[in-house]
């Protein structure tokens, strides 16, 4: 069939395709006739496969979380299309997650038409066009995106898309936002091409030779060196590089507030995990040289901190956290670099230039191995269920056994059980665990859809709190999963409420009125049938389990259902909040 009308919308979609975007996670509105028509046009021409596939998302949180997880798994940014100001607002905290997770996503929203008397095609003809005409639509996201701009003509829309994606992908990566009014998105154009190869992201940065020497010499000369990292494992290829450095110097690696596998959990130099732990970390206190590698929160000063005279070095893709109002690590040197490149530079420098005290290194290696063996044994001992009660540790141990030897991808949104999940999952394969990297709950529901689209051959497993499950708009997420054939196993750490605000209140007011009366306003009793929501919305297999003896079999059955192509949601009843 002959090519039909070519508009800004066609060029916009072409630009996304040229840039390698496979999916548009969309929640449509009156601002999108141009896009709807352009997609139908290319479909009618038999060219749909050349364009990104539109995934209908009944809630924007699901759309952006899906694009977020897709990019986390694949490195490839995807597009999210939402409706003017209100759809943008409905992105809610998902955009904060993308920003904090340093994940590239292109968000597009229409904007109210700017003509009212028929001056241009697609001018105002519905009452909402007045009501949605707000003073600063782009301002809604400005604190959370790396770039925002308005498409003013189709003639350079491809340039805008490629520039936006170039910015999104350049580290620290993040979301970008384009808006386009209806008239502009309908503008007829001569077809044109743009070369996305001309818009590469900034390449990985290396340490200067001076910084490499200083850090390598300090680490190699330390008696008690320590590496702390949170998100080096965003790039799974960086993990083996870190292992080489840690092994060369027998340096323990502590994972702090980590949502990735930064260092293999079963490695003898793994020094454990910390989230909001309130006890002083002994290794941190004892360290004389600390390398903080890719970390927003390497420790929480109020409760656990290094010795005042420790020599601290920071190497980070985002070294001074310009978008955090308050951040400080008392470092001797702060360097902006790609952690894989930097770690390899440091390793090479030590190998080529430093005469290590082999005896001391081997002693350290043996001590670290003993310590991690003891830690592992202590954790193993905690994996027994209580009397007739499923504990989070027992549940996580069951999940570990369930997934042992598989290539499953785990999404964690376990909240007050983050630490337990990290400790008992002990994930060792780089890239086998992801989290949102942010704090806006409800990421995993849509995230599972995006993750499965990014790696259809892998089993996707979500570990989520019950509150977080509900924040993820399961009525929308589960429906999308069925419609687009992205089954996942969701395991709810179901304590029938929000433990986090209760624990926070208890930390600040341990003997307060709320504590005395156990009056925290965090209970979900009587609880909704959470698996039932998934059953109703997405035809998922749903089951609730409270008997520890039943749990392994229930999980196994649910996994089998997922392997059969249908989502499964298991509510695991833990002690209530
Ligand atoms: C969008 C959003 N709203 C509110 C919060 C505040 N908040 C942090 S943790 C939490 C409770 C989460 O409940 P659940 O997922 O069941 O985990 P639990 O605390 O029970 O482990 C809440 C409400 C948040 N982080 N994000
Ligand atoms: Mg809960």
Coordinates of C-alpha atoms and ligand atoms in Angstrom, one line a residue:
X1 CA 0.0 0.0 0.0
X2 CA 1.3 3.5 -0.8
X3 CA 2.6 5.5 2.1
X4 CA -0.1 7.6 3.7
X5 CA 0.1 11.0 5.5
X6 CA 3.3 11.7 7.3
X7 CA 3.1 13.9 10.3
X8 CA 5.1 15.0 13.3
X9 CA 3.6 12.0 15.1
X10 CA 4.9 9.6 12.3
X11 CA 8.3 11.2 12.5
X12 CA 8.3 11.0 16.4
X13 CA 7.5 7.3 16.2
X14 CA 10.1 6.7 13.5
X15 CA 12.7 8.5 15.6
X16 CA 11.9 6.2 18.6
X17 CA 12.2 3.2 16.3
X18 CA 15.5 4.5 14.8
X19 CA 16.8 4.8 18.4
X20 CA 16.0 1.2 19.2
X21 CA 12.9 1.8 21.3
X22 CA 10.8 -1.4 21.2
X23 CA 7.9 -0.4 23.4
X24 CA 5.7 2.6 24.1
X25 CA 4.0 2.1 27.4
X26 CA 1.0 4.3 26.9
X27 CA -2.0 5.7 28.7
X28 CA -3.8 7.7 26.0
X29 CA -6.0 10.8 25.9
X30 CA -7.5 13.5 23.8
X31 CA -4.0 14.8 23.1
X32 CA -3.1 11.8 21.1
X33 CA -5.1 11.7 17.8
X34 CA -1.9 12.3 15.9
X35 CA -0.1 9.3 17.4
X36 CA -3.1 7.0 17.2
X37 CA -3.6 7.9 13.6
X38 CA 0.1 7.5 12.7
X39 CA 0.2 4.1 14.3
X40 CA -2.9 2.9 12.6
X41 CA -1.5 4.3 9.3
X42 CA 1.7 2.3 9.5
X43 CA -0.3 -0.7 10.6
X44 CA -2.5 -0.4 7.5
X45 CA 0.6 -0.1 5.4
X46 CA 1.9 -3.4 6.9
X47 CA 4.8 -1.6 8.5
X48 CA 3.8 -2.0 12.2
X49 CA 6.8 -4.2 12.9
X50 CA 9.2 -1.3 12.0
X51 CA 7.7 0.7 14.8
X52 CA 7.7 0.3 18.6
X53 CA 4.8 -1.7 19.9
X54 CA 2.3 0.2 22.0
X55 CA 1.5 -1.4 25.3
X56 CA -1.8 -0.2 26.7
X57 CA -1.4 0.6 30.4
X58 CA -4.5 1.4 32.3
X59 CA -2.4 3.3 34.9
X60 CA 0.6 5.5 34.4
X61 CA 2.5 4.1 37.3
X62 CA 2.5 0.7 35.6
X63 CA 3.6 2.3 32.3
X64 CA 6.7 4.1 33.7
X65 CA 7.6 1.2 36.1
X66 CA 7.6 -1.2 33.1
X67 CA 9.8 1.1 31.0
X68 CA 12.1 1.5 34.0
X69 CA 12.5 -2.2 34.6
X70 CA 13.0 -2.8 30.9
X71 CA 15.8 -0.3 30.8
X72 CA 17.3 -1.7 34.0
X73 CA 17.5 -5.2 32.5
X74 CA 18.5 -4.3 29.0
X75 CA 20.1 -0.9 29.1
X76 CA 17.7 0.1 26.4
X77 CA 15.5 3.1 27.1
X78 CA 11.9 2.8 26.2
X79 CA 9.1 5.3 25.8
X80 CA 6.2 6.2 28.0
X81 CA 3.3 8.2 26.6
X82 CA 0.8 9.9 28.9
X83 CA -2.0 12.3 28.8
X84 CA -1.2 16.0 29.2
X85 CA -0.8 17.4 32.7
X86 CA -3.0 14.9 34.5
X87 CA -1.3 11.8 33.0
X88 CA 2.0 13.3 33.9
X89 CA 0.9 13.8 37.5
X90 CA -0.3 10.2 37.6
X91 CA 3.3 9.1 36.9
X92 CA 3.7 10.1 40.5
X93 CA 6.6 8.6 42.3
X94 CA 7.5 6.4 39.4
X95 CA 9.5 9.2 37.9
X96 CA 11.3 9.7 41.2
X97 CA 12.3 6.0 41.0
X98 CA 13.6 6.4 37.5
X99 CA 15.6 9.4 38.5
X100 CA 17.0 7.8 41.7
X101 CA 17.6 4.5 39.9
X102 CA 19.5 6.4 37.2
X103 CA 17.4 4.7 34.5
X104 CA 16.9 6.1 31.0
X105 CA 13.3 6.6 29.9
X106 CA 11.7 8.9 27.4
X107 CA 8.4 10.3 28.6
X108 CA 6.1 12.1 26.2
X109 CA 2.9 13.9 27.0
X110 CA 0.6 15.8 24.8
X111 CA -0.2 19.4 25.7
X112 CA -3.5 21.3 25.4
X113 CA -4.1 22.7 21.8
X114 CA -3.1 26.3 21.5
X115 CA -5.7 27.4 18.9
X116 CA -9.4 27.8 19.5
X117 CA -11.1 29.0 16.3
X118 CA -10.1 26.4 13.7
X119 CA -6.8 28.2 12.8
X120 CA -5.0 24.9 12.7
X121 CA -6.1 21.2 12.4
X122 CA -6.6 19.6 15.8
X123 CA -7.2 22.9 17.6
X124 CA -9.5 23.0 20.6
X125 CA -12.8 21.2 20.2
X126 CA -13.4 19.5 23.6
X127 CA -14.1 21.2 26.9
X128 CA -11.0 19.5 28.5
X129 CA -8.7 21.5 26.3
X130 CA -9.3 24.6 28.4
X131 CA -9.1 22.8 31.7
X132 CA -5.9 21.1 30.8
X133 CA -4.2 24.3 29.7
X134 CA -1.9 24.8 32.8
X135 CA 0.8 27.4 33.3
X136 CA 3.8 25.0 33.5
X137 CA 3.1 21.4 32.5
X138 CA 6.8 20.7 32.1
X139 CA 7.4 22.0 35.6
X140 CA 5.5 19.0 37.0
X141 CA 8.5 16.8 36.3
X142 CA 11.3 19.3 36.2
X143 CA 12.8 18.3 39.6
X144 CA 13.0 14.7 38.4
X145 CA 14.1 14.7 34.8
X146 CA 17.4 15.5 33.2
X147 CA 15.8 17.3 30.3
X148 CA 12.5 18.7 29.3
X149 CA 11.4 20.4 26.1
X150 CA 8.5 21.1 23.9
X151 CA 8.1 19.8 20.4
X152 CA 7.4 23.0 18.4
X153 CA 7.6 21.6 14.9
X154 CA 7.8 18.2 13.3
X155 CA 10.7 19.4 11.3
X156 CA 13.1 18.8 14.1
X157 CA 11.1 16.3 16.2
X158 CA 13.7 13.6 15.4
X159 CA 16.5 15.8 16.6
X160 CA 14.6 16.4 19.9
X161 CA 14.0 12.7 20.4
X162 CA 17.6 11.8 19.7
X163 CA 18.9 14.6 21.9
X164 CA 16.5 13.6 24.7
X165 CA 17.6 10.0 24.5
X166 CA 21.3 11.0 24.3
X167 CA 20.8 12.9 27.6
X168 CA 18.8 10.1 29.1
X169 CA 21.5 7.5 28.3
X170 CA 24.5 9.6 29.3
X171 CA 25.6 8.7 32.9
X172 CA 24.2 9.4 35.3
X173 CA 21.3 8.2 33.2
X174 CA 17.7 9.3 33.9
X175 CA 14.3 10.1 32.6
X176 CA 13.6 12.9 30.1
X177 CA 10.4 14.6 29.2
X178 CA 9.0 15.9 25.9
X179 CA 5.6 17.6 25.4
X180 CA 3.9 18.2 22.1
X181 CA 0.6 20.1 21.6
X182 CA -2.0 18.5 19.3
X183 CA -1.6 20.9 16.4
X184 CA 2.1 20.2 16.3
X185 CA 1.7 16.5 16.5
X186 CA -0.6 16.7 13.5
X187 CA 1.7 18.9 11.3
X188 CA 2.1 17.4 7.8
X189 CA 5.7 16.9 6.8
X190 CA 7.9 15.5 4.1
X191 CA 9.3 12.3 5.3
X192 CA 12.9 12.6 6.6
X193 CA 15.5 10.6 8.3
X194 CA 17.9 11.3 11.2
X195 CA 20.8 9.2 12.2
X196 CA 20.7 8.3 15.9
X197 CA 24.3 7.2 15.6
X198 CA 25.1 10.9 15.6
X199 CA 23.7 11.1 19.1
X200 CA 25.8 8.7 21.2
X201 CA 25.6 8.9 24.9
X202 CA 28.7 10.1 26.7
X203 CA 31.2 7.3 26.9
X204 CA 32.4 5.8 30.2
X205 CA 34.7 8.1 32.1
X206 CA 38.1 6.9 33.5
X207 CA 40.0 8.0 36.5
X208 CA 43.0 10.3 36.0
X209 CA 46.3 8.5 36.4
X210 CA 46.9 10.6 39.5
X211 CA 43.7 9.5 41.1
X212 CA 44.3 5.9 40.1
X213 CA 47.7 5.9 41.7
X214 CA 46.5 7.6 44.9
X215 CA 43.5 5.2 45.4
X216 CA 45.4 2.1 44.4
X217 CA 48.4 2.9 46.7
X218 CA 46.1 3.7 49.6
X219 CA 44.1 0.5 49.3
X220 CA 47.2 -1.6 48.8
X221 CA 48.9 -0.1 51.8
X222 CA 45.9 -0.5 54.1
X223 CA 45.8 -2.9 57.0
X224 CA 42.0 -3.0 57.0
X225 CA 40.8 -1.9 53.6
X226 CA 37.0 -2.0 52.8
X227 CA 35.0 -1.4 49.7
X228 CA 31.4 -0.2 50.1
X229 CA 29.1 -0.2 47.1
X230 CA 25.4 0.2 46.3
X231 CA 24.9 0.2 42.5
X232 CA 28.1 -0.8 40.7
X233 CA 26.1 -3.9 39.7
X234 CA 23.8 -1.7 37.6
X235 CA 26.3 -2.8 35.0
X236 CA 26.6 -6.6 35.6
X237 CA 29.9 -6.7 33.7
X238 CA 31.4 -4.5 36.4
X239 CA 31.0 -7.3 39.0
X240 CA 33.7 -9.6 37.8
X241 CA 36.0 -6.6 37.7
X242 CA 35.3 -5.8 41.3
X243 CA 35.8 -9.4 42.3
X244 CA 39.3 -9.3 40.8
X245 CA 40.2 -6.1 42.7
X246 CA 38.8 -7.5 46.0
X247 CA 40.6 -10.8 45.5
X248 CA 43.9 -9.2 44.6
X249 CA 43.9 -7.2 47.9
X250 CA 41.8 -9.5 50.0
X251 CA 39.5 -6.5 50.6
X252 CA 36.0 -7.2 51.9
X253 CA 33.0 -5.7 50.0
X254 CA 30.0 -4.4 51.9
X255 CA 26.8 -3.8 50.0
X256 CA 24.9 -0.8 51.4
X257 CA 21.3 0.0 50.4
X258 CA 21.9 -2.2 47.3
X259 CA 19.3 -3.2 44.8
X260 CA 21.6 -5.0 42.5
X261 CA 24.1 -7.8 42.8
X262 CA 27.2 -5.8 43.2
X263 CA 29.4 -8.6 44.5
X264 CA 28.6 -12.3 44.6
X265 CA 26.6 -13.1 47.8
X266 CA 28.4 -16.4 48.3
X267 CA 31.9 -14.9 47.9
X268 CA 34.2 -15.3 51.0
X269 CA 35.0 -11.6 50.7
X270 CA 31.4 -10.5 50.8
X271 CA 31.0 -8.5 54.0
X272 CA 27.2 -8.5 54.2
X273 CA 24.4 -6.1 53.5
X274 CA 23.1 -3.0 55.3
X275 CA 20.0 -1.0 54.7
X276 CA 18.7 1.1 57.6
X277 CA 20.5 -1.0 60.1
X278 CA 20.8 0.6 63.5
X279 CA 23.9 -1.2 64.7
X280 CA 27.5 -0.1 64.1
X281 CA 29.1 -2.1 61.3
X282 CA 32.3 -3.5 62.8
X283 CA 34.2 -3.6 59.5
X284 CA 33.3 -0.1 58.8
X285 CA 34.5 1.1 62.2
X286 CA 37.8 -0.9 61.8
X287 CA 38.6 0.1 58.3
X288 CA 41.7 2.4 57.8
X289 CA 41.1 2.8 54.0
X290 CA 37.6 2.8 52.5
X291 CA 36.7 2.9 48.8
X292 CA 33.1 4.0 48.3
X293 CA 32.1 2.9 44.8
X294 CA 28.8 4.0 43.3
X295 CA 26.8 4.6 46.4
X296 CA 24.2 7.2 47.5
X297 CA 24.2 6.0 51.1
X298 CA 27.4 4.2 52.0
X299 CA 26.5 4.3 55.7
X300 CA 24.1 6.1 58.0
X301 CA 26.2 8.3 60.0
X302 CA 23.9 8.5 63.0
X303 CA 24.1 4.8 63.7
X304 CA 27.1 3.3 61.8
X305 CA 30.2 5.2 60.6
X306 CA 33.8 4.9 59.8
X307 CA 36.6 5.9 62.2
X308 CA 37.3 9.6 62.1
X309 CA 40.8 9.1 60.7
X310 CA 39.9 6.5 58.0
X311 CA 41.1 7.5 54.6
X312 CA 38.0 7.6 52.4
X313 CA 37.9 7.7 48.6
X314 CA 34.8 8.1 46.5
X315 CA 34.5 6.9 42.9
X316 CA 31.0 7.3 41.5
X317 CA 29.3 7.9 38.3
X318 CA 27.5 10.6 40.2
X319 CA 30.2 11.7 42.6
X320 CA 28.7 14.7 44.5
X321 CA 25.0 14.0 44.1
X322 CA 24.1 17.4 42.8
X323 CA 20.4 16.5 43.0
X324 CA 20.4 15.7 46.7
X325 CA 20.1 18.8 49.0
X326 CA 22.2 17.3 51.7
X327 CA 25.0 14.7 51.1
X328 CA 28.4 14.4 52.5
X329 CA 31.1 11.8 52.7
X330 CA 34.3 13.0 54.3
X331 CA 36.5 11.8 51.4
X332 CA 40.1 12.6 50.6
X333 CA 39.3 12.4 47.0
X334 CA 36.1 12.3 45.0
X335 CA 36.3 11.1 41.4
X336 CA 33.6 10.9 38.8
X337 CA 34.2 7.7 36.8
X338 CA 32.6 4.6 35.5
X339 CA 33.0 2.0 38.2
X340 CA 34.0 -0.9 35.9
X341 CA 36.7 1.2 34.2
X342 CA 37.9 2.7 37.5
X343 CA 38.1 -0.7 39.3
X344 CA 40.1 -2.2 36.4
X345 CA 42.4 0.8 36.4
X346 CA 43.0 0.4 40.2
X347 CA 43.6 -3.3 39.8
X348 CA 46.0 -2.9 37.0
X349 CA 48.0 -0.2 38.9
X350 CA 48.3 -2.5 41.9
X351 CA 49.4 -5.4 39.8
X352 CA 51.9 -3.5 37.9
X353 CA 53.3 -1.1 40.5
X354 CA 52.8 -2.3 44.0
X355 CA 54.7 -4.9 45.9
X356 CA 52.1 -6.3 48.2
X357 CA 52.8 -7.8 51.5
X358 CA 51.7 -11.3 50.6
X359 CA 51.6 -12.5 54.2
X360 CA 49.3 -9.7 55.4
X361 CA 47.0 -10.1 52.4
X362 CA 46.7 -13.8 53.0
X363 CA 45.9 -13.3 56.7
X364 CA 43.2 -10.8 55.7
X365 CA 41.8 -13.3 53.2
X366 CA 41.6 -16.0 55.8
X367 CA 40.0 -13.7 58.4
X368 CA 37.4 -12.5 55.9
X369 CA 36.6 -16.1 54.9
X370 CA 36.1 -17.0 58.5
X371 CA 33.9 -14.0 59.2
X372 CA 31.7 -14.6 56.2
X373 CA 31.4 -18.3 57.1
X374 CA 30.3 -17.4 60.6
X375 CA 27.9 -14.8 59.3
X376 CA 26.4 -17.4 56.9
X377 CA 26.1 -20.0 59.6
X378 CA 24.3 -17.5 61.9
X379 CA 21.9 -16.6 59.1
X380 CA 21.3 -20.2 58.2
X381 CA 20.3 -20.9 61.8
X382 CA 17.6 -18.1 61.6
X383 CA 15.9 -19.7 58.6
X384 CA 13.8 -22.1 60.7
X385 CA 10.1 -21.2 60.7
X386 CA 8.6 -20.2 64.0
X387 CA 6.1 -22.6 65.5
X388 CA 3.4 -22.7 62.8
X389 CA 4.5 -19.3 61.6
X390 CA 6.1 -18.3 58.4
X391 CA 8.9 -15.8 59.1
X392 CA 10.4 -13.5 56.4
X393 CA 13.7 -15.3 56.7
X394 CA 12.2 -18.7 56.3
X395 CA 10.2 -17.4 53.3
X396 CA 13.3 -16.0 51.6
X397 CA 15.2 -19.2 52.2
X398 CA 12.3 -21.1 50.5
X399 CA 12.5 -18.6 47.6
X400 CA 16.2 -19.2 47.3
X401 CA 15.7 -23.0 47.2
X402 CA 12.9 -22.5 44.7
X403 CA 15.1 -20.5 42.3
X404 CA 18.4 -22.3 42.9
X405 CA 20.2 -23.1 39.7
X406 CA 17.8 -21.1 37.5
X407 CA 18.3 -18.0 35.6
X408 CA 15.4 -16.2 37.3
X409 CA 15.3 -12.4 37.6
X410 CA 14.2 -11.2 41.0
X411 CA 12.5 -7.8 41.5
X412 CA 12.7 -6.8 45.1
X413 CA 10.3 -4.3 46.7
X414 CA 10.3 -6.0 50.1
X415 CA 10.6 -2.8 52.1
X416 CA 11.2 -3.6 55.8
X417 CA 12.4 -7.0 54.5
X418 CA 15.0 -5.6 52.1
X419 CA 17.7 -6.7 54.5
X420 CA 16.3 -10.1 55.0
X421 CA 15.8 -10.7 51.3
X422 CA 19.3 -9.6 50.6
X423 CA 20.8 -11.7 53.4
X424 CA 18.9 -14.9 52.7
X425 CA 18.7 -14.8 48.9
X426 CA 22.5 -14.3 48.8
X427 CA 22.2 -13.6 45.1
X428 CA 25.5 -14.2 43.4
X429 CA 24.8 -14.0 39.6
X430 CA 25.3 -10.4 38.4
X431 CA 22.1 -9.0 37.0
X432 CA 19.9 -11.5 38.8
X433 CA 18.3 -9.0 41.2
X434 CA 16.9 -5.5 40.5
X435 CA 15.1 -2.9 42.6
X436 CA 13.7 0.5 41.7
X437 CA 16.7 2.3 43.2
X438 CA 14.1 4.8 44.5
X439 CA 11.6 5.0 47.3
X440 CA 8.3 5.4 45.6
X441 CA 6.4 2.2 46.3
X442 CA 4.5 0.3 43.6
X443 CA 7.4 -0.2 41.2
X444 CA 7.5 -4.0 41.0
X445 CA 4.0 -4.6 39.6
X446 CA 4.6 -2.7 36.4
X447 CA 8.3 -3.5 36.6
X448 CA 7.6 -7.2 36.2
X449 CA 5.9 -6.5 32.9
X450 CA 8.9 -4.5 31.6
X451 CA 11.4 -7.0 32.9
X452 CA 9.7 -9.9 31.2
X453 CA 9.5 -8.0 27.9
X454 CA 13.2 -7.3 28.2
X455 CA 14.1 -10.9 28.9
X456 CA 11.2 -13.2 27.8
X457 CA 13.4 -16.3 28.3
X458 CA 13.9 -15.7 32.0
X459 CA 11.5 -16.3 34.9
X460 CA 10.5 -13.1 36.5
X461 CA 9.9 -13.2 40.3
X462 CA 8.7 -10.2 42.3
X463 CA 9.2 -10.1 46.1
X464 CA 6.9 -7.4 47.4
X465 CA 5.4 -6.0 50.5
X466 CA 1.6 -6.1 50.7
X467 CA 1.5 -2.3 50.8
X468 CA 3.8 -2.1 47.8
X469 CA 1.7 -4.6 45.9
X470 CA -1.3 -2.3 46.3
X471 CA 0.7 0.8 45.4
X472 CA 1.6 -0.9 42.2
X473 CA -2.0 -0.8 41.0
X474 CA -2.3 -4.5 40.6
X475 CA -5.7 -4.2 38.8
X476 CA -3.7 -2.5 36.0
X477 CA -0.4 -4.4 36.2
X478 CA -1.9 -7.8 36.2
X479 CA -4.2 -6.9 33.3
X480 CA -1.3 -5.7 31.2
X481 CA 0.7 -8.9 32.1
X482 CA -2.1 -11.1 30.7
X483 CA -2.8 -9.0 27.7
X484 CA 0.8 -8.9 26.6
X485 CA 1.8 -12.4 27.7
X486 CA 4.3 -11.4 30.4
X487 CA 3.7 -13.8 33.3
X488 CA 5.5 -13.4 36.5
X489 CA 5.5 -15.0 40.0
X490 CA 4.6 -12.4 42.6
X491 CA 5.4 -13.4 46.2
X492 CA 3.8 -11.0 48.8
X493 CA 5.6 -10.6 52.1
X494 CA 2.2 -10.1 53.6
X495 CA 2.2 -8.7 57.1
X496 CA -1.2 -7.1 56.6
X497 CA -0.1 -3.6 56.7
X498 CA 2.8 -1.1 56.7
X499 CA 5.6 -2.1 58.9
X500 CA 7.9 0.7 57.9
X501 CA 6.0 3.7 59.4
X502 CA 5.5 1.7 62.6
X503 CA 9.2 0.9 62.9
X504 CA 10.1 4.5 62.1
X505 CA 7.7 5.7 64.9
X506 CA 9.2 3.2 67.3
X507 CA 12.7 4.3 66.6
X508 CA 11.9 8.0 67.3
X509 CA 9.4 7.4 70.1
X510 CA 10.3 4.0 71.6
X511 CA 8.2 4.6 74.7
X512 CA 5.6 7.0 73.2
X513 CA 1.9 6.9 73.3
X514 CA 1.8 5.1 69.9
X515 CA 4.1 2.4 71.3
X516 CA 2.2 2.0 74.5
X517 CA -1.1 1.6 72.9
X518 CA 0.2 -0.2 69.7
X519 CA -1.7 2.5 67.9
X520 CA 0.2 3.2 64.6
X521 CA -2.6 3.4 61.9
X522 CA -0.7 0.9 59.8
X523 CA -2.9 -2.2 59.8
X524 CA -4.7 -3.4 56.7
X525 CA -7.2 -5.6 58.7
X526 CA -9.6 -6.8 57.5
X527 CA -7.3 -7.5 54.6
X528 CA -8.3 -7.4 51.0
X529 CA -7.9 -10.6 49.0
X530 CA -4.7 -9.6 47.3
X531 CA -4.2 -12.6 45.0
X532 CA -8.0 -12.3 44.3
X533 CA -7.3 -8.8 42.8
X534 CA -4.8 -10.4 40.4
X535 CA -7.2 -13.2 39.6
X536 CA -10.0 -10.8 38.8
X537 CA -7.9 -8.3 36.8
X538 CA -5.4 -10.6 35.0
X539 CA -6.7 -14.1 35.3
X540 CA -3.7 -14.9 37.5
X541 CA -3.4 -18.0 39.6
X542 CA -3.8 -16.7 43.2
X543 CA -3.1 -18.5 46.5
X544 CA -2.7 -17.5 50.1
X545 CA -0.5 -19.6 52.4
X546 CA 0.1 -19.4 56.1
X547 CA 1.4 -22.9 57.0
X548 CA 5.2 -23.1 56.9
X549 CA 5.1 -26.8 55.9
X550 CA 2.9 -26.0 52.9
X551 CA 5.0 -23.1 51.7
X552 CA 7.7 -24.9 49.5
X553 CA 5.0 -26.8 47.7
X554 CA 2.8 -23.8 47.2
X555 CA 5.7 -21.8 45.8
X556 CA 6.6 -24.7 43.5
X557 CA 3.1 -25.0 42.1
X558 CA 2.9 -21.3 41.5
X559 CA 6.2 -21.3 39.7
X560 CA 4.9 -24.1 37.5
X561 CA 1.9 -22.0 36.6
X562 CA 4.2 -19.2 35.6
X563 CA 6.2 -21.5 33.5
X564 CA 2.9 -22.5 31.8
X565 CA 2.4 -18.8 30.8
X566 CA 0.1 -17.5 33.4
X567 CA 0.9 -15.1 36.2
X568 CA 0.7 -16.3 39.8
X569 CA 0.4 -14.3 43.0
X570 CA 1.1 -15.9 46.3
X571 CA 0.2 -14.0 49.5
X572 CA 2.5 -15.4 52.2
X573 CA 1.0 -14.6 55.6
X574 CA 3.7 -13.4 57.9
X575 CA 3.2 -12.2 61.5
X576 CA 1.0 -9.1 61.3
X577 CA 2.4 -5.6 61.7
Ligands
LIG1 C1 4.4 6.2 47.0 C2 4.8 6.0 48.4 N1 3.9 6.3 49.4 C3 4.2 6.1 50.7 C4 5.5 5.7 51.1 C5 5.8 5.6 52.6 N2 6.1 4.2 52.9 C6 7.3 3.7 53.0 S1 7.4 2.1 53.4 C7 5.7 2.0 53.5 C8 5.0 0.8 53.9 C9 5.1 -0.3 52.8 O1 4.3 -1.4 53.1 P1 4.7 -2.8 52.6 O2 5.0 -2.8 51.2 O3 3.6 -3.7 53.1 O4 6.0 -3.1 53.4 P2 6.3 -3.3 55.0 O5 6.6 -1.9 55.5 O6 5.1 -3.9 55.6 O7 7.5 -4.2 55.1 C10 5.1 3.3 53.2 C11 3.7 3.5 53.2 C12 6.4 5.5 50.0 N3 7.6 5.2 50.3 N4 6.0 5.6 48.7
LIG2 MG1 3.4 -4.9 54.7

